[in-house]
Backbone as ProteinMPNN parsed JSONL, in Angstrom:
{"seq_chain_A": "XXXXXXXXXXXXXXXXXXXXXXXXXXXXXXXXXXXXXXXXXXXXXXXXXXXXXXXXXXXXXXXXXXXXXXXXXXXXXXXXXXXXXXXXXXXXXXXXX", "coords_chain_A": {"N_chain_A": [[13.007, 2.424, 21.351], [13.303, 2.57, 17.911], [15.529, 4.398, 15.994], [16.89, 4.487, 13.436], [16.185, 4.053, 9.978], [17.033, 1.651, 8.784], [17.079, -0.093, 11.128], [14.466, -0.163, 11.914], [13.363, -1.502, 9.536], [14.689, -3.977, 9.705], [13.86, -4.89, 12.219], [11.146, -5.076, 11.419], [11.203, -7.185, 9.405], [12.275, -9.362, 11.0], [10.217, -9.608, 12.552], [8.511, -11.174, 10.871], [7.357, -9.78, 8.682], [7.363, -9.095, 5.391], [6.739, -7.162, 3.638], [8.2, -5.145, 2.832], [7.534, -2.754, 4.0], [5.652, -1.425, 2.395], [2.177, -0.633, 1.589], [-0.239, -2.211, -0.052], [-2.821, -1.858, -2.393], [-5.436, -3.798, -3.292], [-7.917, -3.183, -4.449], [-8.078, -0.749, -6.071], [-9.279, 2.735, -6.564], [-9.173, 4.388, -8.915], [-9.166, 3.991, -12.548], [-6.915, 3.756, -13.708], [-4.954, 3.096, -11.794], [-6.071, 0.676, -11.109], [-5.443, -0.797, -13.457], [-2.737, -0.664, -13.573], [-2.099, -2.099, -11.064], [-3.072, -4.608, -11.722], [-1.59, -5.338, -13.843], [0.836, -5.679, -12.384], [0.128, -7.911, -11.077], [0.024, -9.698, -13.049], [2.69, -10.486, -13.24], [3.292, -12.134, -11.304], [3.6, -15.474, -10.63], [1.854, -17.018, -8.846], [-0.273, -15.469, -8.601], [-1.278, -15.501, -11.257], [-2.101, -18.088, -11.463], [-4.287, -18.421, -9.717], [-5.963, -16.709, -10.809], [-6.459, -17.818, -13.331], [-7.336, -20.618, -12.887], [-9.145, -20.41, -10.685], [-10.669, -17.994, -10.904], [-11.181, -17.495, -13.738], [-11.677, -19.948, -14.46], [-10.307, -21.872, -16.226], [-8.614, -24.429, -17.907], [-5.88, -24.299, -18.421], [-2.834, -22.741, -17.548], [-2.582, -19.118, -17.487], [-0.504, -17.289, -19.723], [2.23, -14.796, -18.853], [2.17, -12.987, -21.004], [-0.385, -13.394, -22.183], [-1.969, -12.668, -19.892], [-1.176, -10.042, -19.539], [-1.987, -9.027, -22.077], [-4.878, -9.227, -21.801], [-5.479, -7.451, -19.599], [-4.398, -5.098, -20.664], [-6.311, -4.762, -22.747], [-8.557, -3.944, -21.353], [-9.662, -5.567, -19.453], [-9.394, -5.949, -16.449], [-10.38, -6.771, -14.051], [-10.482, -9.69, -13.519], [-7.85, -10.206, -12.571], [-7.59, -8.419, -10.506], [-9.502, -9.446, -8.706], [-8.454, -12.0, -8.129], [-6.057, -11.157, -6.942], [-7.153, -10.123, -4.563], [-8.267, -12.354, -3.422], [-5.797, -13.615, -2.799], [-4.809, -11.895, -0.873], [-2.33, -10.347, 1.188], [-1.102, -8.613, 3.586], [1.497, -8.536, 4.843], [3.149, -9.992, 3.171], [5.657, -10.252, 0.315], [5.01, -7.767, -2.113], [2.327, -7.901, -1.413], [1.072, -10.298, -1.947], [0.022, -13.449, -1.24], [1.814, -16.427, -1.087]], "CA_chain_A": [[12.473, 3.002, 20.338], [14.426, 2.558, 16.941], [15.723, 5.57, 15.225], [17.293, 4.433, 12.152], [15.221, 3.365, 9.041], [17.52, 0.348, 8.749], [16.874, -0.687, 12.329], [12.974, -0.352, 11.855], [13.151, -2.513, 8.453], [15.232, -5.308, 10.203], [12.888, -5.461, 13.213], [9.895, -5.55, 10.763], [11.701, -8.41, 8.773], [12.405, -10.271, 12.102], [8.669, -10.142, 12.918], [7.631, -11.866, 9.762], [6.712, -8.791, 7.898], [8.241, -9.033, 4.301], [6.157, -6.258, 2.757], [9.053, -3.854, 2.331], [6.948, -1.368, 4.48], [4.511, -0.986, 1.522], [0.743, -1.036, 1.687], [-0.638, -2.507, -1.339], [-4.189, -1.723, -2.464], [-5.909, -4.706, -4.286], [-9.047, -2.653, -5.075], [-7.943, 0.749, -6.376], [-10.475, 3.458, -7.066], [-9.078, 4.804, -10.434], [-8.957, 2.67, -13.627], [-5.318, 3.822, -14.096], [-4.46, 2.346, -10.806], [-6.76, -0.805, -11.344], [-4.845, -1.346, -14.549], [-1.36, -0.872, -13.004], [-1.971, -3.223, -10.119], [-3.5, -5.823, -12.439], [-0.263, -5.643, -14.622], [1.765, -5.992, -11.46], [-0.483, -9.288, -10.619], [0.471, -10.608, -14.103], [4.059, -10.783, -13.214], [3.47, -13.181, -10.29], [2.922, -16.772, -11.072], [0.693, -17.498, -7.889], [-1.666, -14.63, -9.117], [-1.854, -15.917, -12.636], [-2.608, -19.404, -11.263], [-5.46, -18.091, -9.114], [-6.811, -15.935, -11.8], [-6.606, -18.805, -14.397], [-7.948, -21.732, -12.345], [-10.227, -20.031, -9.721], [-11.606, -16.882, -11.295], [-11.467, -17.713, -15.248], [-12.075, -21.422, -14.655], [-9.521, -22.352, -17.45], [-7.841, -25.448, -17.801], [-4.351, -24.112, -18.518], [-2.308, -21.395, -16.604], [-2.343, -18.001, -18.22], [0.997, -16.867, -19.708], [2.201, -13.334, -18.548], [1.812, -12.23, -22.089], [-1.813, -13.446, -22.253], [-2.644, -11.84, -18.951], [-0.961, -8.473, -19.972], [-2.986, -8.509, -23.212], [-6.286, -8.949, -21.174], [-5.43, -6.315, -18.87], [-4.453, -3.825, -21.616], [-7.558, -4.499, -23.526], [-9.584, -3.454, -20.472], [-10.126, -6.662, -18.528], [-8.424, -6.077, -15.231], [-11.225, -7.385, -13.004], [-10.172, -10.866, -13.223], [-6.774, -10.102, -11.961], [-7.871, -7.821, -9.134], [-10.273, -10.607, -7.777], [-7.287, -12.968, -7.885], [-5.179, -10.537, -6.049], [-7.979, -9.895, -3.399], [-8.171, -13.888, -2.773], [-4.552, -13.899, -2.267], [-4.339, -10.718, -0.153], [-1.325, -10.76, 2.346], [-0.428, -7.408, 3.859], [2.806, -8.748, 5.161], [3.986, -10.73, 2.089], [6.19, -9.336, -0.665], [4.107, -7.411, -3.153], [1.057, -7.891, -0.964], [0.389, -11.307, -2.472], [0.235, -14.571, -0.506], [2.299, -17.538, -2.016]], "C_chain_A": [[13.674, 2.894, 19.188], [14.436, 3.913, 16.236], [16.118, 5.447, 13.848], [16.152, 3.592, 11.252], [15.738, 1.809, 8.983], [16.955, -0.64, 10.018], [15.276, -1.208, 12.377], [12.715, -1.53, 10.685], [13.529, -3.745, 9.103], [14.363, -5.799, 11.245], [11.548, -5.885, 12.476], [10.079, -6.937, 10.177], [11.65, -9.559, 9.967], [11.172, -10.568, 12.533], [7.896, -10.733, 12.0], [7.11, -11.026, 8.826], [7.65, -8.553, 6.517], [7.689, -8.138, 3.317], [7.058, -5.088, 2.172], [8.528, -2.465, 2.869], [5.838, -0.891, 3.704], [3.137, -1.488, 2.024], [0.18, -1.147, 0.178], [-2.251, -2.573, -1.32], [-4.617, -2.618, -3.66], [-7.245, -4.326, -4.849], [-9.109, -1.006, -5.046], [-9.085, 1.34, -6.759], [-10.38, 3.849, -8.465], [-8.966, 3.677, -11.267], [-7.632, 2.669, -13.714], [-4.661, 2.886, -13.026], [-4.888, 0.956, -10.688], [-5.735, -1.556, -12.318], [-3.425, -1.759, -14.117], [-1.271, -1.985, -11.984], [-2.353, -4.559, -10.794], [-2.311, -6.237, -13.214], [0.776, -6.233, -13.686], [1.422, -7.474, -11.048], [0.039, -10.244, -11.729], [1.768, -11.124, -13.934], [4.251, -11.774, -12.145], [2.845, -14.419, -10.775], [1.787, -17.283, -10.198], [-0.519, -16.846, -8.417], [-2.231, -15.242, -10.453], [-2.461, -17.339, -12.403], [-4.013, -19.07, -10.661], [-6.403, -17.457, -10.074], [-7.19, -17.03, -13.058], [-7.588, -19.876, -13.838], [-9.219, -21.287, -11.619], [-11.129, -18.963, -10.383], [-12.089, -17.1, -12.714], [-11.846, -19.059, -15.583], [-11.694, -21.933, -15.857], [-8.975, -23.603, -17.131], [-6.401, -25.475, -17.878], [-4.09, -22.656, -17.773], [-2.129, -20.206, -17.825], [-0.827, -17.638, -18.422], [0.92, -15.411, -19.085], [1.793, -12.667, -19.652], [0.267, -12.252, -22.26], [-2.52, -12.626, -21.141], [-2.293, -10.424, -19.211], [-1.869, -8.126, -21.044], [-4.373, -8.379, -22.784], [-6.402, -7.793, -20.51], [-5.347, -4.986, -19.734], [-5.562, -3.575, -22.534], [-8.821, -4.211, -22.765], [-10.173, -4.433, -19.544], [-9.136, -6.903, -17.365], [-9.201, -6.802, -14.083], [-10.909, -8.695, -12.458], [-8.987, -10.99, -12.31], [-6.674, -9.445, -10.512], [-8.61, -8.73, -8.269], [-9.228, -11.495, -7.39], [-6.436, -12.468, -6.777], [-5.922, -10.262, -4.603], [-8.164, -11.171, -2.694], [-6.971, -14.039, -2.28], [-3.85, -12.68, -1.311], [-3.54, -11.077, 1.1], [-0.631, -9.57, 2.658], [1.086, -7.444, 4.397], [3.766, -9.553, 4.244], [4.576, -9.754, 1.04], [5.057, -9.124, -1.725], [2.612, -7.469, -2.729], [0.138, -9.137, -1.372], [0.865, -12.627, -1.784], [0.85, -15.645, -1.468], [1.928, -18.845, -1.342]], "O_chain_A": [[14.845, 3.103, 19.501], [13.379, 4.469, 15.938], [15.699, 6.29, 13.055], [15.419, 2.709, 11.698], [14.952, 0.871, 9.117], [16.482, -1.762, 9.832], [14.907, -2.319, 12.757], [11.902, -2.422, 10.928], [12.685, -4.642, 9.084], [14.075, -6.996, 11.27], [10.918, -6.879, 12.838], [9.234, -7.805, 10.396], [10.988, -10.582, 9.794], [10.934, -11.717, 12.905], [6.687, -10.86, 12.192], [6.315, -11.548, 8.045], [8.64, -7.829, 6.619], [8.084, -8.257, 2.157], [6.735, -4.3, 1.284], [8.871, -1.362, 2.442], [5.081, -0.044, 4.179], [2.967, -2.5, 2.703], [0.202, -0.208, -0.617], [-2.886, -3.182, -0.459], [-4.29, -2.347, -4.815], [-7.74, -5.071, -5.694], [-9.805, -0.247, -4.372], [-9.958, 0.646, -7.281], [-11.35, 3.699, -9.209], [-8.715, 2.55, -10.843], [-7.078, 1.574, -13.803], [-3.895, 1.99, -13.379], [-4.135, 0.111, -10.207], [-5.273, -2.67, -12.072], [-2.978, -2.9, -14.243], [-0.343, -2.787, -12.089], [-1.874, -5.593, -10.326], [-2.018, -7.432, -13.254], [1.514, -7.144, -14.062], [2.339, -8.219, -10.703], [0.429, -11.382, -11.465], [2.026, -12.207, -14.459], [5.369, -12.28, -12.048], [1.717, -14.435, -11.267], [0.854, -17.908, -10.703], [-1.574, -17.434, -8.653], [-3.428, -15.434, -10.666], [-3.328, -17.718, -13.19], [-4.95, -19.569, -11.283], [-7.599, -17.746, -10.055], [-8.271, -16.923, -13.639], [-8.68, -19.966, -14.4], [-10.296, -21.782, -11.949], [-12.347, -19.141, -10.358], [-13.284, -16.929, -12.959], [-12.26, -19.386, -16.696], [-12.541, -22.434, -16.596], [-8.87, -23.846, -15.928], [-5.73, -26.436, -17.503], [-4.895, -21.76, -17.519], [-1.6, -20.442, -18.911], [-0.02, -17.668, -17.493], [-0.154, -14.868, -18.828], [1.039, -11.714, -19.458], [-0.322, -11.191, -22.466], [-3.533, -11.976, -21.4], [-3.198, -9.599, -19.083], [-2.496, -7.068, -21.01], [-5.076, -7.514, -23.306], [-7.363, -7.063, -20.753], [-6.067, -4.004, -19.552], [-5.795, -2.477, -23.04], [-9.935, -4.207, -23.29], [-11.157, -4.113, -18.877], [-8.29, -7.795, -17.31], [-8.556, -7.4, -13.221], [-10.988, -8.946, -11.255], [-9.034, -11.77, -11.358], [-5.924, -9.8, -9.602], [-8.311, -8.761, -7.076], [-9.144, -11.739, -6.187], [-6.116, -13.174, -5.821], [-5.235, -10.2, -3.583], [-8.224, -11.168, -1.465], [-6.932, -14.646, -1.21], [-2.645, -12.572, -1.083], [-3.925, -11.907, 1.923], [0.438, -9.38, 2.078], [1.785, -6.432, 4.362], [4.953, -9.741, 4.51], [4.108, -8.627, 0.878], [4.328, -10.023, -2.142], [1.731, -7.147, -3.526], [-1.087, -9.171, -1.253], [2.072, -12.869, -1.772], [0.39, -15.73, -2.607], [2.205, -19.917, -1.88]]}, "name": "protein", "num_of_chains": 1, "seq": "XXXXXXXXXXXXXXXXXXXXXXXXXXXXXXXXXXXXXXXXXXXXXXXXXXXXXXXXXXXXXXXXXXXXXXXXXXXXXXXXXXXXXXXXXXXXXXXXX"}
C-alpha cells in the first residue's frame, strides 16, 4: 500500500495513466459547466480538428479564437460532441491525442 501522494501519482503514471488523477466530464449537466468544458476543448488542437472536420464538416481547421467565439455565443454542443468522441479517462485533460 502506498502512503504518500507522490508515490500514488508515480505509480499511476507508471501504469500509463496521465490524467493527473482528475476525472473529466465531457457531458456536464449545467450550462456554465458545459461552456467551461467547451472552452477548455478549444485550447486543444486535436479537439478543434475533431470539431472542425467531423462535427461541423468544415474544410478548414477552426482557430482557437473562432472556437472560443462560437462557445461564448452559446454554441458549445459542437465541442462537447468532439470531446465525447475523443474521450480518454487516462489521457491529459481527458482528451485522446
